[in-house]
Tab-separated table of C-alpha atoms in Angstrom:
chain	number	residue	atom	x	y	z
A	1	MET	CA	108.679	-35.870	8.893
A	2	SER	CA	104.544	-35.206	7.277
A	3	ILE	CA	102.939	-38.258	6.926
A	4	ASP	CA	101.269	-38.380	3.423
A	5	TYR	CA	97.699	-38.946	4.658
A	6	ALA	CA	96.092	-39.694	1.339
A	7	GLY	CA	98.527	-42.250	0.919
A	8	PHE	CA	97.544	-44.020	3.819
A	9	ARG	CA	94.395	-44.573	3.129
A	10	ARG	CA	95.615	-45.557	0.032
A	11	GLU	CA	97.369	-49.068	1.872
A	12	LEU	CA	94.585	-49.596	4.335
A	13	GLU	CA	92.019	-50.068	1.387
A	14	SER	CA	94.537	-52.159	-0.536
A	15	PHE	CA	95.452	-54.235	1.969
A	16	VAL	CA	91.880	-55.125	3.423
A	17	ARG	CA	90.480	-55.382	0.185
A	18	GLY	CA	92.205	-58.826	-0.296
A	19	ALA	CA	93.200	-59.496	3.143
A	20	CYS	CA	89.562	-59.625	4.750
A	21	PRO	CA	88.346	-62.837	4.316
A	22	PRO	CA	85.103	-62.243	1.522
A	23	GLU	CA	82.257	-64.368	4.209
A	24	ILE	CA	83.134	-62.083	7.172
A	25	ARG	CA	82.791	-58.991	5.243
A	26	ALA	CA	79.108	-60.340	3.940
A	27	VAL	CA	78.657	-60.826	7.913
A	28	VAL	CA	79.036	-57.070	8.560
A	29	ALA	CA	77.584	-55.718	5.374
A	30	ALA	CA	74.361	-57.573	6.558
A	31	GLY	CA	74.221	-55.899	9.694
A	32	GLN	CA	74.395	-59.773	11.132
A	33	LYS	CA	76.031	-60.127	14.868
A	34	ILE	CA	80.139	-60.687	14.848
A	35	THR	CA	81.045	-63.767	16.382
A	36	LYS	CA	84.237	-64.022	18.504
A	37	ARG	CA	85.640	-66.773	15.732
A	38	GLU	CA	85.173	-63.218	13.319
A	39	TYR	CA	86.853	-61.047	14.884
A	40	GLN	CA	89.417	-62.791	16.578
A	41	ALA	CA	90.610	-64.523	12.679
A	42	TRP	CA	89.875	-60.323	11.638
A	43	GLN	CA	92.716	-59.427	14.579
A	44	GLN	CA	95.212	-61.931	13.705
A	45	ILE	CA	95.243	-60.763	9.980
A	46	LEU	CA	95.909	-57.301	10.918
A	47	ASN	CA	98.113	-58.450	13.582
A	48	ALA	CA	100.450	-60.151	10.863
A	49	GLN	CA	100.487	-57.106	8.892
A	50	GLY	CA	101.354	-55.211	11.536
A	51	TRP	CA	98.361	-54.024	12.312
A	52	GLY	CA	96.394	-55.381	15.397
A	53	ALA	CA	96.427	-51.847	17.843
A	54	PRO	CA	96.592	-48.908	15.659
A	55	SER	CA	95.869	-47.193	18.675
A	56	TRP	CA	99.255	-48.657	20.880
A	57	PRO	CA	102.519	-46.653	20.748
A	58	ARG	CA	105.121	-48.683	18.768
A	59	GLU	CA	107.922	-50.015	21.857
A	60	ALA	CA	104.241	-52.021	23.385
A	61	GLY	CA	103.170	-53.618	19.931
A	62	GLY	CA	101.123	-51.250	18.852
A	63	THR	CA	101.701	-49.008	14.831
A	64	GLY	CA	102.340	-45.844	16.838
A	65	TRP	CA	99.519	-43.868	13.985
A	66	ASP	CA	98.975	-40.536	14.944
A	67	ILE	CA	95.072	-39.724	16.076
A	68	ARG	CA	94.133	-38.427	12.520
A	69	GLN	CA	95.711	-42.325	10.354
A	70	ARG	CA	93.224	-43.908	13.301
A	71	LEU	CA	90.364	-42.553	12.260
A	72	ILE	CA	91.151	-43.219	8.784
A	73	PHE	CA	91.397	-46.608	9.782
A	74	GLU	CA	88.716	-46.786	11.112
A	75	GLU	CA	86.629	-44.911	8.304
A	76	VAL	CA	88.184	-47.816	5.483
A	77	MET	CA	88.102	-50.590	8.077
A	78	ALA	CA	83.970	-49.646	7.554
A	79	GLU	CA	83.858	-48.946	4.065
A	80	ASN	CA	84.380	-51.883	3.362
A	81	ASP	CA	82.571	-53.606	5.304
A	82	CYS	CA	85.315	-54.835	8.080
A	83	PRO	CA	84.683	-55.894	11.190
A	84	PRO	CA	86.012	-53.062	14.254
A	85	LEU	CA	88.282	-54.454	16.708
A	86	TYR	CA	87.530	-56.087	19.795
A	87	HIS	CA	87.114	-52.939	22.194
A	88	HIS	CA	87.659	-54.533	25.335
A	89	GLY	CA	91.462	-55.787	24.582
A	90	LEU	CA	92.497	-53.136	22.230
A	91	GLY	CA	90.510	-49.992	22.598
A	92	HIS	CA	90.263	-50.789	27.321
A	93	ILE	CA	92.393	-52.548	28.789
A	94	GLY	CA	95.290	-52.986	26.972
A	95	PRO	CA	95.985	-48.958	26.911
A	96	VAL	CA	95.510	-49.696	30.778
A	97	ILE	CA	98.286	-51.923	31.016
A	98	ILE	CA	100.232	-49.960	28.315
A	99	ARG	CA	99.841	-46.585	30.516
A	100	PHE	CA	99.537	-48.289	34.531
A	101	GLY	CA	101.060	-50.999	34.088
A	102	THR	CA	104.307	-53.221	34.820
A	103	PRO	CA	106.521	-53.972	32.404
A	104	GLU	CA	105.924	-57.402	33.835
A	105	GLN	CA	102.085	-57.659	33.730
A	106	LYS	CA	102.602	-55.775	30.148
A	107	ALA	CA	104.844	-58.709	28.564
A	108	ARG	CA	102.416	-61.431	30.612
A	109	PHE	CA	98.915	-59.517	29.245
A	110	LEU	CA	99.843	-56.659	25.751
A	111	PRO	CA	101.030	-59.946	23.461
A	112	ARG	CA	97.908	-62.121	23.907
A	113	ILE	CA	95.386	-59.229	23.467
A	114	LEU	CA	97.831	-57.946	19.978
A	115	ASP	CA	97.356	-62.132	18.207
A	116	GLY	CA	93.510	-62.715	19.500
A	117	SER	CA	94.333	-64.721	22.022
A	118	ASP	CA	92.593	-63.739	25.209
A	119	TRP	CA	88.924	-61.769	24.996
A	120	TRP	CA	88.432	-59.605	27.486
A	121	CYS	CA	85.048	-58.327	29.826
A	122	GLN	CA	84.888	-55.190	32.184
A	123	GLY	CA	83.005	-56.602	35.781
A	124	TYR	CA	82.463	-52.139	36.666
A	125	SER	CA	78.885	-52.015	36.620
A	126	GLU	CA	76.887	-53.565	39.699
A	127	PRO	CA	73.270	-54.038	41.300
A	128	GLY	CA	73.703	-51.057	43.616
A	129	SER	CA	76.537	-49.381	41.323
A	130	GLY	CA	74.973	-48.324	37.719
A	131	SER	CA	75.764	-44.356	37.422
A	132	ASP	CA	77.265	-43.795	40.406
A	133	LEU	CA	80.324	-46.612	39.658
A	134	ALA	CA	81.853	-45.190	42.825
A	135	SER	CA	79.545	-46.361	45.038
A	136	LEU	CA	80.214	-50.221	44.050
A	137	SER	CA	80.616	-52.669	46.688
A	138	THR	CA	82.146	-56.025	45.441
A	139	SER	CA	85.746	-56.243	47.340
A	140	ALA	CA	89.228	-57.782	47.572
A	141	ARG	CA	91.270	-58.606	50.912
A	142	LEU	CA	95.031	-59.047	50.285
A	143	ASP	CA	95.595	-62.899	51.825
A	144	GLY	CA	99.025	-63.921	51.798
A	145	ASP	CA	100.510	-63.879	47.936
A	146	ALA	CA	96.664	-63.205	46.152
A	147	TRP	CA	94.331	-60.696	47.049
A	148	VAL	CA	90.942	-62.866	47.811
A	149	VAL	CA	87.644	-61.903	45.875
A	150	ASN	CA	84.057	-61.541	46.663
A	151	GLY	CA	80.671	-59.785	45.083
A	152	GLN	CA	78.020	-59.839	41.890
A	153	LYS	CA	78.515	-57.868	38.672
A	154	ILE	CA	76.254	-57.302	36.221
A	155	TRP	CA	75.770	-56.367	32.745
A	156	THR	CA	79.257	-57.403	31.724
A	157	SER	CA	79.217	-57.893	28.048
A	158	HIS	CA	81.104	-61.645	26.445
A	159	ALA	CA	82.352	-62.350	30.216
A	160	HIS	CA	79.890	-66.310	28.915
A	161	GLU	CA	83.051	-66.657	26.657
A	162	ALA	CA	86.043	-65.047	27.972
A	163	SER	CA	88.848	-65.421	29.198
A	164	MET	CA	90.126	-62.106	31.165
A	165	ILE	CA	88.022	-59.600	33.200
A	166	TYR	CA	89.036	-57.022	34.902
A	167	MET	CA	87.758	-55.072	37.206
A	168	LEU	CA	87.169	-52.706	39.569
A	169	VAL	CA	86.773	-53.618	43.515
A	170	ARG	CA	87.145	-51.904	46.325
A	171	THR	CA	90.344	-53.383	48.830
A	172	SER	CA	89.664	-49.619	51.132
A	173	LYS	CA	86.477	-48.835	53.122
A	174	GLU	CA	88.033	-46.183	55.300
A	175	ALA	CA	88.838	-44.045	52.540
A	176	LYS	CA	86.099	-41.647	50.397
A	177	LYS	CA	84.228	-44.579	48.367
A	178	GLN	CA	86.906	-43.233	44.576
A	179	GLU	CA	89.530	-43.766	47.072
A	180	GLY	CA	89.221	-46.612	48.502
A	181	ILE	CA	88.814	-48.811	44.808
A	182	SER	CA	91.586	-51.148	42.371
A	183	LEU	CA	92.066	-52.065	39.381
A	184	LEU	CA	91.861	-56.899	38.920
A	185	LEU	CA	93.299	-58.350	35.896
A	186	VAL	CA	91.075	-61.827	36.628
A	187	PRO	CA	91.062	-64.970	34.376
A	188	MET	CA	87.453	-66.242	34.378
A	189	ASP	CA	88.452	-69.460	34.513
A	190	THR	CA	89.433	-68.824	38.353
A	191	PRO	CA	87.644	-70.810	41.134
A	192	GLY	CA	84.572	-69.572	42.305
A	193	ILE	CA	84.027	-67.200	39.828
A	194	THR	CA	79.998	-68.078	38.074
A	195	VAL	CA	78.594	-67.025	34.728
A	196	ARG	CA	74.855	-66.377	34.485
A	197	PRO	CA	73.856	-64.630	31.395
A	198	ILE	CA	71.143	-61.830	31.311
A	199	GLN	CA	68.243	-62.624	27.847
A	200	THR	CA	67.786	-59.538	26.633
A	201	ILE	CA	64.913	-58.972	23.901
A	202	ASP	CA	67.319	-58.069	21.054
A	203	GLY	CA	67.738	-62.018	21.555
A	204	TRP	CA	71.653	-62.050	21.295
A	205	HIS	CA	73.305	-62.840	24.505
A	206	HIS	CA	75.634	-60.463	25.301
A	207	LEU	CA	75.203	-59.820	28.713
A	208	ASN	CA	75.815	-61.529	32.205
A	209	GLU	CA	75.882	-61.366	35.624
A	210	VAL	CA	79.314	-62.181	37.065
A	211	PHE	CA	79.518	-63.744	41.228
A	212	PHE	CA	82.992	-63.907	43.462
A	213	ASP	CA	83.059	-66.033	45.307
A	214	GLU	CA	86.617	-65.765	47.921
A	215	VAL	CA	88.128	-65.741	44.060
A	216	ARG	CA	92.178	-65.675	44.924
A	217	VAL	CA	93.775	-64.323	42.722
A	218	ARG	CA	97.558	-63.562	42.692
A	219	ALA	CA	98.459	-60.191	44.258
A	220	ASP	CA	100.877	-59.009	40.883
A	221	ASN	CA	97.643	-58.505	38.781
A	222	LEU	CA	96.987	-55.604	40.473
A	223	VAL	CA	97.245	-53.050	38.214
A	224	GLY	CA	98.631	-49.967	39.248
A	225	GLU	CA	98.499	-48.660	42.626
A	226	VAL	CA	96.573	-49.963	45.310
A	227	GLY	CA	93.532	-47.599	45.905
A	228	LYS	CA	93.954	-45.845	42.397
A	229	GLY	CA	91.996	-47.793	40.395
A	230	TRP	CA	89.722	-44.637	39.584
A	231	THR	CA	92.483	-43.421	38.101
A	232	CYS	CA	92.770	-45.633	35.928
A	233	ALA	CA	88.657	-45.645	35.532
A	234	LYS	CA	88.696	-42.015	34.857
A	235	PHE	CA	91.451	-43.123	32.057
A	236	LEU	CA	89.288	-45.142	30.426
A	237	LEU	CA	86.009	-43.770	30.488
A	238	GLU	CA	87.771	-40.842	28.392
A	239	ARG	CA	88.809	-42.893	25.636
A	240	GLU	CA	85.574	-45.211	25.751
A	241	ARG	CA	83.307	-42.070	24.673
A	242	LEU	CA	85.724	-40.765	22.045
A	243	PRO	CA	86.414	-43.887	19.835
A	244	PRO	CA	86.715	-43.445	16.121
A	245	ALA	CA	85.394	-46.239	15.253
A	246	ASN	CA	81.648	-44.971	16.313
A	247	VAL	CA	81.203	-42.372	13.948
A	248	ALA	CA	83.116	-43.407	11.065
A	249	ARG	CA	80.417	-47.536	12.411
A	250	LEU	CA	77.478	-44.911	12.599
A	251	GLU	CA	78.161	-44.604	8.747
A	252	LEU	CA	78.466	-47.503	7.395
A	253	MET	CA	75.130	-48.354	9.514
A	254	ARG	CA	73.382	-45.470	7.559
A	255	ARG	CA	74.667	-46.946	4.044
A	256	GLN	CA	73.461	-50.357	4.891
A	257	VAL	CA	69.773	-48.514	5.886
A	258	THR	CA	69.904	-46.397	2.469
A	259	GLN	CA	70.386	-48.824	0.057
A	260	LEU	CA	68.106	-51.656	2.409
A	261	VAL	CA	64.775	-48.098	1.774
A	262	GLU	CA	65.737	-48.472	-1.833
A	263	GLU	CA	65.717	-52.255	-2.184
A	264	ALA	CA	62.169	-51.894	-0.980
A	265	SER	CA	61.191	-48.982	-2.160
A	266	ARG	CA	61.896	-50.433	-5.715
A	267	ALA	CA	60.083	-53.751	-4.761
A	268	ALA	CA	56.446	-52.454	-2.905
A	269	ALA	CA	56.817	-50.708	-7.288
A	270	GLY	CA	55.363	-48.336	-6.020
A	271	LEU	CA	51.975	-49.724	-4.024
A	272	ARG	CA	53.525	-47.357	-1.175
A	273	ASP	CA	55.172	-44.015	-0.452
A	274	PHE	CA	58.774	-44.501	0.538
A	275	SER	CA	59.666	-40.797	0.352
A	276	GLY	CA	58.713	-40.188	4.405
A	277	LEU	CA	61.557	-42.968	4.898
A	278	HIS	CA	63.760	-41.148	2.252
A	279	HIS	CA	63.113	-37.254	4.125
A	280	LYS	CA	64.298	-38.866	7.359
A	281	LEU	CA	67.608	-40.556	5.818
A	282	LEU	CA	68.989	-37.011	4.567
A	283	LEU	CA	68.315	-35.565	8.215
A	284	CYS	CA	70.253	-38.903	9.582
A	285	GLU	CA	73.200	-38.171	6.949
A	286	ALA	CA	72.611	-34.800	7.394
A	287	ASP	CA	73.918	-36.183	11.087
A	288	VAL	CA	76.237	-38.315	10.263
A	289	LYS	CA	78.455	-35.601	8.480
A	290	GLY	CA	77.863	-33.506	10.992
A	291	ALA	CA	79.347	-36.187	13.646
A	292	ARG	CA	82.363	-36.392	11.237
A	293	VAL	CA	83.202	-32.814	11.496
A	294	MET	CA	82.563	-33.036	15.377
A	295	MET	CA	84.744	-36.194	15.458
A	296	ALA	CA	87.438	-34.525	13.378
A	297	GLN	CA	86.983	-31.080	15.289
A	298	ALA	CA	88.174	-33.382	17.957
A	299	THR	CA	91.496	-35.721	16.580
A	300	ASP	CA	92.530	-31.650	15.799
A	301	ASP	CA	92.516	-31.132	19.024
A	302	LEU	CA	94.302	-34.375	20.279
A	303	ILE	CA	97.008	-34.202	17.997
A	304	HIS	CA	97.253	-29.613	19.342
A	305	GLN	CA	96.846	-31.335	22.950
A	306	ARG	CA	93.234	-28.896	23.960
A	307	PRO	CA	91.572	-29.418	25.820
A	308	LEU	CA	87.938	-31.629	24.843
A	309	GLY	CA	86.260	-29.964	26.708
A	310	VAL	CA	82.019	-31.696	26.019
A	311	GLN	CA	83.112	-32.458	22.830
A	312	PRO	CA	82.897	-36.664	23.658
A	313	SER	CA	79.716	-36.096	25.057
A	314	VAL	CA	78.458	-34.976	22.208
A	315	ILE	CA	79.754	-36.900	20.164
A	316	LYS	CA	78.545	-39.868	21.960
A	317	MET	CA	75.362	-38.299	21.784
A	318	THR	CA	75.082	-38.040	18.915
A	319	CYS	CA	75.714	-41.453	17.779
A	320	ALA	CA	73.363	-43.105	20.094
A	321	ASP	CA	70.330	-40.803	19.099
A	322	VAL	CA	70.905	-41.217	14.788
A	323	ALA	CA	71.811	-45.130	15.364
A	324	GLN	CA	68.604	-44.947	16.862
A	325	ARG	CA	66.065	-44.202	14.295
A	326	LEU	CA	68.117	-45.337	11.446
A	327	THR	CA	67.087	-48.104	12.713
A	328	THR	CA	64.017	-47.407	13.276
A	329	ILE	CA	64.119	-46.069	9.464
A	330	ALA	CA	64.676	-49.552	8.366
A	331	LEU	CA	61.664	-51.471	10.318
A	332	ASP	CA	59.625	-49.435	8.505
A	333	ALA	CA	61.031	-50.191	5.247
A	334	VAL	CA	60.889	-53.808	6.207
A	335	GLY	CA	57.691	-54.353	7.439
A	336	PRO	CA	56.600	-57.100	9.255
A	337	ASP	CA	58.780	-58.961	7.765
A	338	ALA	CA	61.459	-57.664	10.428
A	339	ALA	CA	59.215	-59.607	13.664
A	340	HIS	CA	60.873	-62.759	12.277
A	341	ARG	CA	64.046	-62.626	13.842
A	342	PHE	CA	63.340	-65.969	16.144
A	343	LEU	CA	62.845	-67.690	12.144
A	344	ALA	CA	66.349	-66.358	11.143
A	345	GLU	CA	67.683	-68.118	14.089
A	346	ALA	CA	66.595	-71.517	13.480
A	347	GLY	CA	67.987	-70.967	10.399
A	348	ASP	CA	65.108	-70.358	7.809
A	349	ASP	CA	65.750	-67.250	4.842
A	350	VAL	CA	65.124	-64.485	6.869
A	351	PRO	CA	67.442	-61.499	5.757
A	352	ASP	CA	65.562	-58.922	6.556
A	353	ALA	CA	64.831	-60.328	10.643
A	354	THR	CA	68.436	-59.255	11.434
A	355	TRP	CA	67.306	-55.177	11.512
A	356	ILE	CA	64.413	-56.000	14.222
A	357	GLN	CA	67.389	-57.646	16.275
A	358	ASN	CA	69.602	-54.079	15.865
A	359	TYR	CA	66.499	-51.850	16.716
A	360	MET	CA	66.449	-53.113	20.281
A	361	PHE	CA	69.929	-53.703	20.722
A	362	THR	CA	70.063	-49.661	19.881
A	363	ARG	CA	68.063	-49.431	22.139
A	364	ALA	CA	70.638	-49.398	24.715
A	365	ARG	CA	72.657	-46.701	23.044
A	366	THR	CA	71.367	-44.229	24.788
A	367	ILE	CA	72.381	-46.468	28.288
A	368	ALA	CA	75.653	-48.018	27.797
A	369	GLY	CA	79.305	-45.595	28.758
A	370	GLY	CA	77.291	-43.452	30.160
A	371	THR	CA	73.810	-42.308	29.991
A	372	SER	CA	71.878	-39.642	27.336
A	373	GLU	CA	71.043	-37.982	30.430
A	374	VAL	CA	74.064	-37.679	32.433
A	375	GLN	CA	76.002	-36.613	29.385
A	376	ARG	CA	73.708	-33.405	29.065
A	377	ASN	CA	74.685	-33.271	32.446
A	378	VAL	CA	78.191	-33.343	31.961
A	379	VAL	CA	77.874	-30.842	28.448
A	380	ALA	CA	75.222	-28.544	31.141
A	381	ASN	CA	77.927	-28.464	34.080
A	382	GLU	CA	80.932	-27.585	31.236
A	383	LEU	CA	78.606	-25.173	29.303
A	384	LEU	CA	76.596	-23.286	31.937
A	385	GLY	CA	78.167	-23.543	34.851
A	386	ALA	CA	74.597	-25.255	36.191
């Protein structure tokens, strides 16, 4: 049966314009940080509509939409200033549980992801294991009916407010390093877990260190086979590097920065030349359109089960680069007011202050999820045989 994609888009637009609370849309439109409460409120609204998990199959409680419908969904969400779906549960560990989990794990964890009850974080990176993730040393030993976890994770986003963590642990030291890794699902309130904040230059608290000291985790919280967690990790990484939301949100940022530059230009009343910024915006617009074309091509390849090749790496690098350029343009437009971020946090009305936080935050876009240097190596190896 053919799908009426234009009608599907109209249905989405009609719903979100009336269903997404105005106060939440205002936060998104202003480029401000979306809180856990706002994420959960929007998730509950979408879930009640039956749209809580666009990338999940129907039998798991999802929509069963194809990849083109999911791309349209992300575009409509961004175009109408709606929050993105919280990725760690819906986009990352949820699909892993669907693919590799037991029926009992699916019944226990998936409904709580769908309704926003559980807030997940990812325990991958360690102080000595970043790009070489397979060298991780956080250990788990089987003791009766529980795994006992010891070690440390770092750069763990949202660990301070998460109820669950999915983490890679070493369950065997004798095997090859990739083969001795397993995937565990751990409640964050388990005794022995300590979370310490990492202060970042953007002024937002989103990163943490997480320590595990003799943490006992029920044995049936291990996903897949013992020692096969690397397979789960690769499955997740493939999804992480090609999320339709990244391109859709990039277009939202471009519109926000364009509006900011236009407002600043009018306020300057000819006292400052903004032609240079307008030119830079046009270059960014061209790159955003290029990213959308690449995403459309990748979408078509997925539909027809063709290999994606280097497309995920190129799209990720493009999105990271353009986001950094856009926030730099925003700072140029705002001028000295951008430095008042801490005044804004204290409650003063400095609406442009959030842009310096966005500027600082986007510096990490070329690192998180695989550095741009690593992505260039991936492209070179694939295309040049280097």
